[in-house]
């Protein structure tokens, strides 16, 4: 069969599900770390517990779901298969789990051996993922706006990981002469704005019109925004490396343009959602709105710090920006997407094993709206308390830790209940057909 | 002149509009309106499947020789969607809002990921392989909507 023509390559349910069920456990671990360390975890963005917390959330939660979902989505949106999907999923999941733990504890304990192990294991993990996903993107027959944004997000991921491996190696005792603060800014710029930002934009082009039946994004935005943001990131990096701090307005101007681009995307998304044809407002839509509002909040906070340099000097500023960007934006969109992806995949795998069987629960029987909405309230509470804790760690670090643990455990419980219903339906189907379920269906 | 892609994509959007109208009526508990809207939606879906299964897919298969390729997968997804449509019809008959909304959410995702595959991969392929016959094929499919 020619490349690009094979539609029937959905990997087994266990391939993506392992990512989605592991991710909330990392968020719970981040909450436990915050509770263990207390207010000193938020003493500054450079505090070892803050760095460990950040990587438990970015690698253990966000990248975990993003990579699992991308392996699942690529065959649909790019129309081309990911090579050896089950093998790639197993290898990426195992190395990401081990590597994220090694890095978080390496940063927390400032342990050179753990940091060196993390650099090697995570380097291998992302190499496998980028090669597999990059192969699928390169084979995509038509370069849709989504596929282009995904390709750029993958390139940004490669830069993020390259910088991250260098940073971990430098902290792990390798004799690299690099400026740690400058490399860190580049690393988080490419990770957050490039990999997370561009992937969310690319996915939004498909799923925002699709789930709520809104008009499509403006054509000029779909065609140009991701490419422009990627170019701005590249110019910003070059300016930082070549000019240093000698001509500050160059970096400032580029940062302003990138912020404006993300704000335009957030405003366009909120506007499209107001024009939706489906009137039902579900948890996923509210999670997306939270994420878009957080983009705007980040841009306002960043602008305020440019106008009032005293704010930029404040300990709380970069922590606040980090909380709103990571938990308010990235975590929210991902949490919301899990509620669409997991119930649908459970339904899809069940019905493909027993086509037309009326005993298969629909997606809202697999995950009731009410369960998702209740967890959304817990997420909002955790978000509010984390923002308060970034500003005033002393009274708020412990309540924020508890709220983050509750919200993340609730998310995990909701996803586990999807798996429980999947398994019990599978068992019921097997009883009906006297054990005639194929082996591939088991074990997920 | 319209391409096959444009013609078929417009028809997807037509189905989307009817889907939303029927679901909104079910959400409001207005079963008289829902019954009418659902009938229109189900007819539009069946008509779209029919255009593909009797005109577009056979022409594509004949031109390219690929009978077990993408068109076969699209046919099997049509069968999945027909299954969910049947359960929606049952929900309308029983005036059961929970069953309707749960099955319409299921159908929505199934339908949209199917449309993405068609619009981003299969339809552009039909434009390429059947471009010279697009006027005739679109004409035959448009005739079907008059007959329906």
PDB file of C-alpha atoms in Angstrom, chain A residues 178-404:
ATOM      1  CA  UNK A 178      27.657  27.493  29.217  1.00  0.00           C
ATOM      2  CA  UNK A 179      25.664  30.285  30.819  1.00  0.00           C
ATOM      3  CA  UNK A 180      23.089  28.380  32.887  1.00  0.00           C
ATOM      4  CA  UNK A 181      20.560  31.262  33.200  1.00  0.00           C
ATOM      5  CA  UNK A 182      20.656  32.062  29.457  1.00  0.00           C
ATOM      6  CA  UNK A 183      20.387  28.379  28.461  1.00  0.00           C
ATOM      7  CA  UNK A 184      17.530  27.928  30.917  1.00  0.00           C
ATOM      8  CA  UNK A 185      15.590  30.812  29.389  1.00  0.00           C
ATOM      9  CA  UNK A 186      16.107  29.349  25.909  1.00  0.00           C
ATOM     10  CA  UNK A 187      15.114  25.878  27.165  1.00  0.00           C
ATOM     11  CA  UNK A 188      11.855  27.070  28.687  1.00  0.00           C
ATOM     12  CA  UNK A 189      11.099  29.429  25.789  1.00  0.00           C
ATOM     13  CA  UNK A 190      11.331  26.572  23.271  1.00  0.00           C
ATOM     14  CA  UNK A 191       9.570  24.125  25.576  1.00  0.00           C
ATOM     15  CA  UNK A 192       6.636  26.257  26.615  1.00  0.00           C
ATOM     16  CA  UNK A 193       6.055  28.555  23.641  1.00  0.00           C
ATOM     17  CA  UNK A 194       7.390  26.174  20.984  1.00  0.00           C
ATOM     18  CA  UNK A 195       6.548  22.591  21.895  1.00  0.00           C
ATOM     19  CA  UNK A 196       3.475  23.180  24.116  1.00  0.00           C
ATOM     20  CA  UNK A 197       2.226  26.395  22.491  1.00  0.00           C
ATOM     21  CA  UNK A 198       2.527  25.267  18.870  1.00  0.00           C
ATOM     22  CA  UNK A 199       1.107  21.808  19.553  1.00  0.00           C
ATOM     23  CA  UNK A 200      -1.917  23.313  21.313  1.00  0.00           C
ATOM     24  CA  UNK A 201      -2.410  25.708  18.385  1.00  0.00           C
ATOM     25  CA  UNK A 202      -2.195  22.864  15.855  1.00  0.00           C
ATOM     26  CA  UNK A 203      -4.572  20.656  17.825  1.00  0.00           C
ATOM     27  CA  UNK A 204      -6.969  23.591  18.363  1.00  0.00           C
ATOM     28  CA  UNK A 205      -7.324  24.087  14.601  1.00  0.00           C
ATOM     29  CA  UNK A 206      -8.871  20.600  14.484  1.00  0.00           C
ATOM     30  CA  UNK A 207     -10.650  20.118  17.782  1.00  0.00           C
ATOM     31  CA  UNK A 208     -12.154  23.531  18.581  1.00  0.00           C
ATOM     32  CA  UNK A 209     -14.306  23.610  15.419  1.00  0.00           C
ATOM     33  CA  UNK A 210     -14.928  19.864  15.759  1.00  0.00           C
ATOM     34  CA  UNK A 211     -16.136  19.472  19.353  1.00  0.00           C
ATOM     35  CA  UNK A 212     -18.375  22.532  19.596  1.00  0.00           C
ATOM     36  CA  UNK A 213     -19.124  22.944  15.873  1.00  0.00           C
ATOM     37  CA  UNK A 214     -17.719  26.428  15.536  1.00  0.00           C
ATOM     38  CA  UNK A 215     -16.619  28.165  12.334  1.00  0.00           C
ATOM     39  CA  UNK A 216     -12.986  27.405  11.378  1.00  0.00           C
ATOM     40  CA  UNK A 217     -10.104  29.638  12.545  1.00  0.00           C
ATOM     41  CA  UNK A 218      -9.447  32.610  10.240  1.00  0.00           C
ATOM     42  CA  UNK A 219      -7.480  31.359   7.230  1.00  0.00           C
ATOM     43  CA  UNK A 220      -4.652  33.850   7.691  1.00  0.00           C
ATOM     44  CA  UNK A 221      -4.182  32.665  11.283  1.00  0.00           C
ATOM     45  CA  UNK A 222      -4.260  28.970  10.336  1.00  0.00           C
ATOM     46  CA  UNK A 223      -1.723  29.561   7.559  1.00  0.00           C
ATOM     47  CA  UNK A 224       0.718  31.876   9.284  1.00  0.00           C
ATOM     48  CA  UNK A 225       0.521  31.939  13.081  1.00  0.00           C
ATOM     49  CA  UNK A 226       2.509  28.774  13.869  1.00  0.00           C
ATOM     50  CA  UNK A 227       5.216  29.575  11.305  1.00  0.00           C
ATOM     51  CA  UNK A 228       5.491  33.175  12.543  1.00  0.00           C
ATOM     52  CA  UNK A 229       5.768  32.145  16.183  1.00  0.00           C
ATOM     53  CA  UNK A 230       8.426  29.572  15.313  1.00  0.00           C
ATOM     54  CA  UNK A 231      10.416  32.196  13.361  1.00  0.00           C
ATOM     55  CA  UNK A 232      10.105  34.650  16.274  1.00  0.00           C
ATOM     56  CA  UNK A 233      11.460  32.015  18.664  1.00  0.00           C
ATOM     57  CA  UNK A 234      14.391  31.344  16.336  1.00  0.00           C
ATOM     58  CA  UNK A 235      15.185  35.073  15.987  1.00  0.00           C
ATOM     59  CA  UNK A 236      14.825  35.578  19.747  1.00  0.00           C
ATOM     60  CA  UNK A 237      17.302  32.738  20.387  1.00  0.00           C
ATOM     61  CA  UNK A 238      19.757  34.103  17.832  1.00  0.00           C
ATOM     62  CA  UNK A 239      19.485  37.607  19.321  1.00  0.00           C
ATOM     63  CA  UNK A 240      20.102  36.232  22.807  1.00  0.00           C
ATOM     64  CA  UNK A 241      23.161  34.242  21.734  1.00  0.00           C
ATOM     65  CA  UNK A 242      24.708  36.809  19.349  1.00  0.00           C
ATOM     66  CA  UNK A 243      23.797  40.125  20.991  1.00  0.00           C
ATOM     67  CA  UNK A 244      23.578  39.063  24.633  1.00  0.00           C
ATOM     68  CA  UNK A 245      22.131  41.961  26.626  1.00  0.00           C
ATOM     69  CA  UNK A 246      23.854  44.646  24.550  1.00  0.00           C
ATOM     70  CA  UNK A 247      20.756  45.633  22.526  1.00  0.00           C
ATOM     71  CA  UNK A 248      17.870  44.810  24.882  1.00  0.00           C
ATOM     72  CA  UNK A 249      15.084  46.266  22.717  1.00  0.00           C
ATOM     73  CA  UNK A 250      15.612  43.580  20.031  1.00  0.00           C
ATOM     74  CA  UNK A 251      14.703  40.712  22.381  1.00  0.00           C
ATOM     75  CA  UNK A 252      11.968  42.817  23.951  1.00  0.00           C
ATOM     76  CA  UNK A 253      10.389  43.558  20.567  1.00  0.00           C
ATOM     77  CA  UNK A 254      10.462  39.877  19.568  1.00  0.00           C
ATOM     78  CA  UNK A 255       8.978  38.823  22.905  1.00  0.00           C
ATOM     79  CA  UNK A 256       6.212  41.385  22.474  1.00  0.00           C
ATOM     80  CA  UNK A 257       5.344  40.054  19.000  1.00  0.00           C
ATOM     81  CA  UNK A 258       5.261  36.444  20.281  1.00  0.00           C
ATOM     82  CA  UNK A 259       3.029  37.447  23.198  1.00  0.00           C
ATOM     83  CA  UNK A 260       0.722  39.281  20.774  1.00  0.00           C
ATOM     84  CA  UNK A 261       0.548  36.171  18.567  1.00  0.00           C
ATOM     85  CA  UNK A 262      -0.503  33.935  21.455  1.00  0.00           C
ATOM     86  CA  UNK A 263      -3.059  36.496  22.680  1.00  0.00           C
ATOM     87  CA  UNK A 264      -4.583  36.681  19.188  1.00  0.00           C
ATOM     88  CA  UNK A 265      -4.868  32.878  19.187  1.00  0.00           C
ATOM     89  CA  UNK A 266      -6.547  32.900  22.626  1.00  0.00           C
ATOM     90  CA  UNK A 267      -8.995  35.639  21.598  1.00  0.00           C
ATOM     91  CA  UNK A 268      -9.818  33.869  18.324  1.00  0.00           C
ATOM     92  CA  UNK A 269     -10.504  30.621  20.220  1.00  0.00           C
ATOM     93  CA  UNK A 270     -12.784  32.329  22.755  1.00  0.00           C
ATOM     94  CA  UNK A 271     -14.615  34.112  19.939  1.00  0.00           C
ATOM     95  CA  UNK A 272     -15.143  30.888  17.952  1.00  0.00           C
ATOM     96  CA  UNK A 273     -16.502  29.163  21.049  1.00  0.00           C
ATOM     97  CA  UNK A 274     -19.080  31.922  21.429  1.00  0.00           C
ATOM     98  CA  UNK A 275     -20.235  31.199  17.858  1.00  0.00           C
ATOM     99  CA  UNK A 276     -20.667  27.476  18.464  1.00  0.00           C
ATOM    100  CA  UNK A 277     -23.655  25.634  17.052  1.00  0.00           C
ATOM    101  CA  UNK A 278     -23.781  23.013  19.824  1.00  0.00           C
ATOM    102  CA  UNK A 279     -25.255  24.647  22.881  1.00  0.00           C
ATOM    103  CA  UNK A 280     -24.086  22.039  25.410  1.00  0.00           C
ATOM    104  CA  UNK A 281     -21.183  23.442  27.454  1.00  0.00           C
ATOM    105  CA  UNK A 282     -19.137  20.534  28.722  1.00  0.00           C
ATOM    106  CA  UNK A 283     -16.095  20.306  30.990  1.00  0.00           C
ATOM    107  CA  UNK A 284     -13.692  20.192  28.034  1.00  0.00           C
ATOM    108  CA  UNK A 285     -14.969  23.526  26.694  1.00  0.00           C
ATOM    109  CA  UNK A 286     -14.576  25.101  30.140  1.00  0.00           C
ATOM    110  CA  UNK A 287     -11.033  23.707  30.463  1.00  0.00           C
ATOM    111  CA  UNK A 288     -10.174  25.230  27.071  1.00  0.00           C
ATOM    112  CA  UNK A 289     -11.605  28.596  28.143  1.00  0.00           C
ATOM    113  CA  UNK A 290      -9.535  28.446  31.321  1.00  0.00           C
ATOM    114  CA  UNK A 291      -6.442  27.771  29.231  1.00  0.00           C
ATOM    115  CA  UNK A 292      -7.137  30.651  26.836  1.00  0.00           C
ATOM    116  CA  UNK A 293      -7.830  33.065  29.721  1.00  0.00           C
ATOM    117  CA  UNK A 294      -4.500  31.989  31.222  1.00  0.00           C
ATOM    118  CA  UNK A 295      -2.648  32.887  27.990  1.00  0.00           C
ATOM    119  CA  UNK A 296      -4.126  36.382  28.216  1.00  0.00           C
ATOM    120  CA  UNK A 297      -3.273  36.602  31.930  1.00  0.00           C
ATOM    121  CA  UNK A 298       0.350  35.614  31.189  1.00  0.00           C
ATOM    122  CA  UNK A 299       0.633  38.302  28.521  1.00  0.00           C
ATOM    123  CA  UNK A 300      -0.803  40.951  30.872  1.00  0.00           C
ATOM    124  CA  UNK A 301       1.517  39.923  33.692  1.00  0.00           C
ATOM    125  CA  UNK A 302       4.523  39.975  31.356  1.00  0.00           C
ATOM    126  CA  UNK A 303       3.535  43.426  30.006  1.00  0.00           C
ATOM    127  CA  UNK A 304       3.065  44.782  33.524  1.00  0.00           C
ATOM    128  CA  UNK A 305       6.577  43.629  34.453  1.00  0.00           C
ATOM    129  CA  UNK A 306       8.037  45.399  31.388  1.00  0.00           C
ATOM    130  CA  UNK A 307       6.301  48.648  32.399  1.00  0.00           C
ATOM    131  CA  UNK A 308       7.152  48.301  36.098  1.00  0.00           C
ATOM    132  CA  UNK A 309      10.672  46.850  36.388  1.00  0.00           C
ATOM    133  CA  UNK A 310      10.244  46.517  40.158  1.00  0.00           C
ATOM    134  CA  UNK A 311       7.666  43.811  39.500  1.00  0.00           C
ATOM    135  CA  UNK A 312      10.061  41.913  37.226  1.00  0.00           C
ATOM    136  CA  UNK A 313      12.628  41.942  40.065  1.00  0.00           C
ATOM    137  CA  UNK A 314      10.129  40.511  42.542  1.00  0.00           C
ATOM    138  CA  UNK A 315      10.632  36.891  43.635  1.00  0.00           C
ATOM    139  CA  UNK A 316       6.971  36.148  42.971  1.00  0.00           C
ATOM    140  CA  UNK A 317       6.890  37.390  39.378  1.00  0.00           C
ATOM    141  CA  UNK A 318       8.509  34.463  37.551  1.00  0.00           C
ATOM    142  CA  UNK A 319       6.791  31.941  39.821  1.00  0.00           C
ATOM    143  CA  UNK A 320       3.388  33.495  39.062  1.00  0.00           C
ATOM    144  CA  UNK A 321       4.133  33.513  35.357  1.00  0.00           C
ATOM    145  CA  UNK A 322       5.182  29.870  35.615  1.00  0.00           C
ATOM    146  CA  UNK A 323       2.064  28.785  37.524  1.00  0.00           C
ATOM    147  CA  UNK A 324      -0.329  30.553  35.141  1.00  0.00           C
ATOM    148  CA  UNK A 325       1.472  29.298  32.026  1.00  0.00           C
ATOM    149  CA  UNK A 326       1.997  25.695  33.163  1.00  0.00           C
ATOM    150  CA  UNK A 327      -1.021  24.976  35.340  1.00  0.00           C
ATOM    151  CA  UNK A 328      -3.445  27.623  34.029  1.00  0.00           C
ATOM    152  CA  UNK A 329      -2.736  27.050  30.339  1.00  0.00           C
ATOM    153  CA  UNK A 330      -0.945  23.754  29.601  1.00  0.00           C
ATOM    154  CA  UNK A 331      -2.441  21.604  32.346  1.00  0.00           C
ATOM    155  CA  UNK A 332      -5.972  22.918  31.726  1.00  0.00           C
ATOM    156  CA  UNK A 333      -6.042  22.181  28.004  1.00  0.00           C
ATOM    157  CA  UNK A 334      -4.545  18.719  28.548  1.00  0.00           C
ATOM    158  CA  UNK A 335      -6.898  17.866  31.420  1.00  0.00           C
ATOM    159  CA  UNK A 336      -9.851  18.887  29.240  1.00  0.00           C
ATOM    160  CA  UNK A 337      -8.641  16.906  26.230  1.00  0.00           C
ATOM    161  CA  UNK A 338      -8.243  13.733  28.313  1.00  0.00           C
ATOM    162  CA  UNK A 339     -12.005  13.819  28.930  1.00  0.00           C
ATOM    163  CA  UNK A 340     -12.661  13.651  25.185  1.00  0.00           C
ATOM    164  CA  UNK A 341      -9.905  11.231  24.243  1.00  0.00           C
ATOM    165  CA  UNK A 342     -10.143   8.483  26.871  1.00  0.00           C
ATOM    166  CA  UNK A 343     -13.934   7.789  26.804  1.00  0.00           C
ATOM    167  CA  UNK A 344     -13.960   7.854  23.002  1.00  0.00           C
ATOM    168  CA  UNK A 345     -11.028   5.444  22.700  1.00  0.00           C
ATOM    169  CA  UNK A 346     -12.667   3.086  25.206  1.00  0.00           C
ATOM    170  CA  UNK A 347     -15.908   3.153  23.203  1.00  0.00           C
ATOM    171  CA  UNK A 348     -14.063   2.835  19.890  1.00  0.00           C
ATOM    172  CA  UNK A 349     -12.105  -0.250  20.935  1.00  0.00           C
ATOM    173  CA  UNK A 350     -15.176  -1.906  22.467  1.00  0.00           C
ATOM    174  CA  UNK A 351     -17.379  -1.404  19.448  1.00  0.00           C
ATOM    175  CA  UNK A 352     -14.705  -2.487  16.984  1.00  0.00           C
ATOM    176  CA  UNK A 353     -14.591  -5.815  18.855  1.00  0.00           C
ATOM    177  CA  UNK A 354     -18.353  -6.270  18.837  1.00  0.00           C
ATOM    178  CA  UNK A 355     -19.782  -4.137  16.033  1.00  0.00           C
ATOM    179  CA  UNK A 356     -23.378  -3.070  16.472  1.00  0.00           C
ATOM    180  CA  UNK A 357     -23.760  -4.621  19.940  1.00  0.00           C
ATOM    181  CA  UNK A 358     -26.296  -2.581  21.881  1.00  0.00           C
ATOM    182  CA  UNK A 359     -24.750  -3.373  25.289  1.00  0.00           C
ATOM    183  CA  UNK A 360     -21.731  -1.133  24.608  1.00  0.00           C
ATOM    184  CA  UNK A 361     -21.969   2.032  26.757  1.00  0.00           C
ATOM    185  CA  UNK A 362     -21.796   5.386  24.963  1.00  0.00           C
ATOM    186  CA  UNK A 363     -19.096   7.934  25.817  1.00  0.00           C
ATOM    187  CA  UNK A 364     -21.196   9.683  28.464  1.00  0.00           C
ATOM    188  CA  UNK A 365     -21.969   6.376  30.139  1.00  0.00           C
ATOM    189  CA  UNK A 366     -18.225   5.654  30.163  1.00  0.00           C
ATOM    190  CA  UNK A 367     -17.510   9.107  31.666  1.00  0.00           C
ATOM    191  CA  UNK A 368     -20.561  11.082  32.908  1.00  0.00           C
ATOM    192  CA  UNK A 369     -20.418  14.875  32.409  1.00  0.00           C
ATOM    193  CA  UNK A 370     -21.053  15.385  36.119  1.00  0.00           C
ATOM    194  CA  UNK A 371     -17.849  13.542  37.081  1.00  0.00           C
ATOM    195  CA  UNK A 372     -15.756  15.696  34.746  1.00  0.00           C
ATOM    196  CA  UNK A 373     -17.418  18.928  35.921  1.00  0.00           C
ATOM    197  CA  UNK A 374     -16.824  18.135  39.588  1.00  0.00           C
ATOM    198  CA  UNK A 375     -13.131  17.576  38.931  1.00  0.00           C
ATOM    199  CA  UNK A 376     -13.033  20.882  37.010  1.00  0.00           C
ATOM    200  CA  UNK A 377     -14.066  22.666  40.241  1.00  0.00           C
ATOM    201  CA  UNK A 378     -11.236  20.924  42.092  1.00  0.00           C
ATOM    202  CA  UNK A 379      -8.856  21.977  39.305  1.00  0.00           C
ATOM    203  CA  UNK A 380     -10.019  25.619  39.598  1.00  0.00           C
ATOM    204  CA  UNK A 381      -9.550  25.536  43.379  1.00  0.00           C
ATOM    205  CA  UNK A 382      -6.027  24.153  42.944  1.00  0.00           C
ATOM    206  CA  UNK A 383      -5.230  26.798  40.323  1.00  0.00           C
ATOM    207  CA  UNK A 384      -6.388  29.647  42.560  1.00  0.00           C
ATOM    208  CA  UNK A 385      -4.433  28.310  45.536  1.00  0.00           C
ATOM    209  CA  UNK A 386      -1.279  27.745  43.470  1.00  0.00           C
ATOM    210  CA  UNK A 387      -1.435  31.360  42.260  1.00  0.00           C
ATOM    211  CA  UNK A 388      -1.854  32.508  45.876  1.00  0.00           C
ATOM    212  CA  UNK A 389       1.049  30.263  46.926  1.00  0.00           C
ATOM    213  CA  UNK A 390       3.332  31.700  44.242  1.00  0.00           C
ATOM    214  CA  UNK A 391       2.644  35.182  45.657  1.00  0.00           C
ATOM    215  CA  UNK A 392       2.500  34.262  49.371  1.00  0.00           C
ATOM    216  CA  UNK A 393       4.115  30.832  49.954  1.00  0.00           C
ATOM    217  CA  UNK A 394       3.900  31.114  53.727  1.00  0.00           C
ATOM    218  CA  UNK A 395       0.169  30.570  54.290  1.00  0.00           C
ATOM    219  CA  UNK A 396      -0.769  29.063  50.915  1.00  0.00           C
ATOM    220  CA  UNK A 397       1.815  26.396  50.007  1.00  0.00           C
ATOM    221  CA  UNK A 398       0.130  23.636  52.050  1.00  0.00           C
ATOM    222  CA  UNK A 399      -3.483  24.301  50.951  1.00  0.00           C
ATOM    223  CA  UNK A 400      -2.232  24.532  47.350  1.00  0.00           C
ATOM    224  CA  UNK A 401      -0.457  21.193  47.707  1.00  0.00           C
ATOM    225  CA  UNK A 402      -3.573  19.550  49.117  1.00  0.00           C
ATOM    226  CA  UNK A 403      -5.784  21.010  46.357  1.00  0.00           C
ATOM    227  CA  UNK A 404      -3.347  19.910  43.638  1.00  0.00           C
TER     228      UNK A 404
END
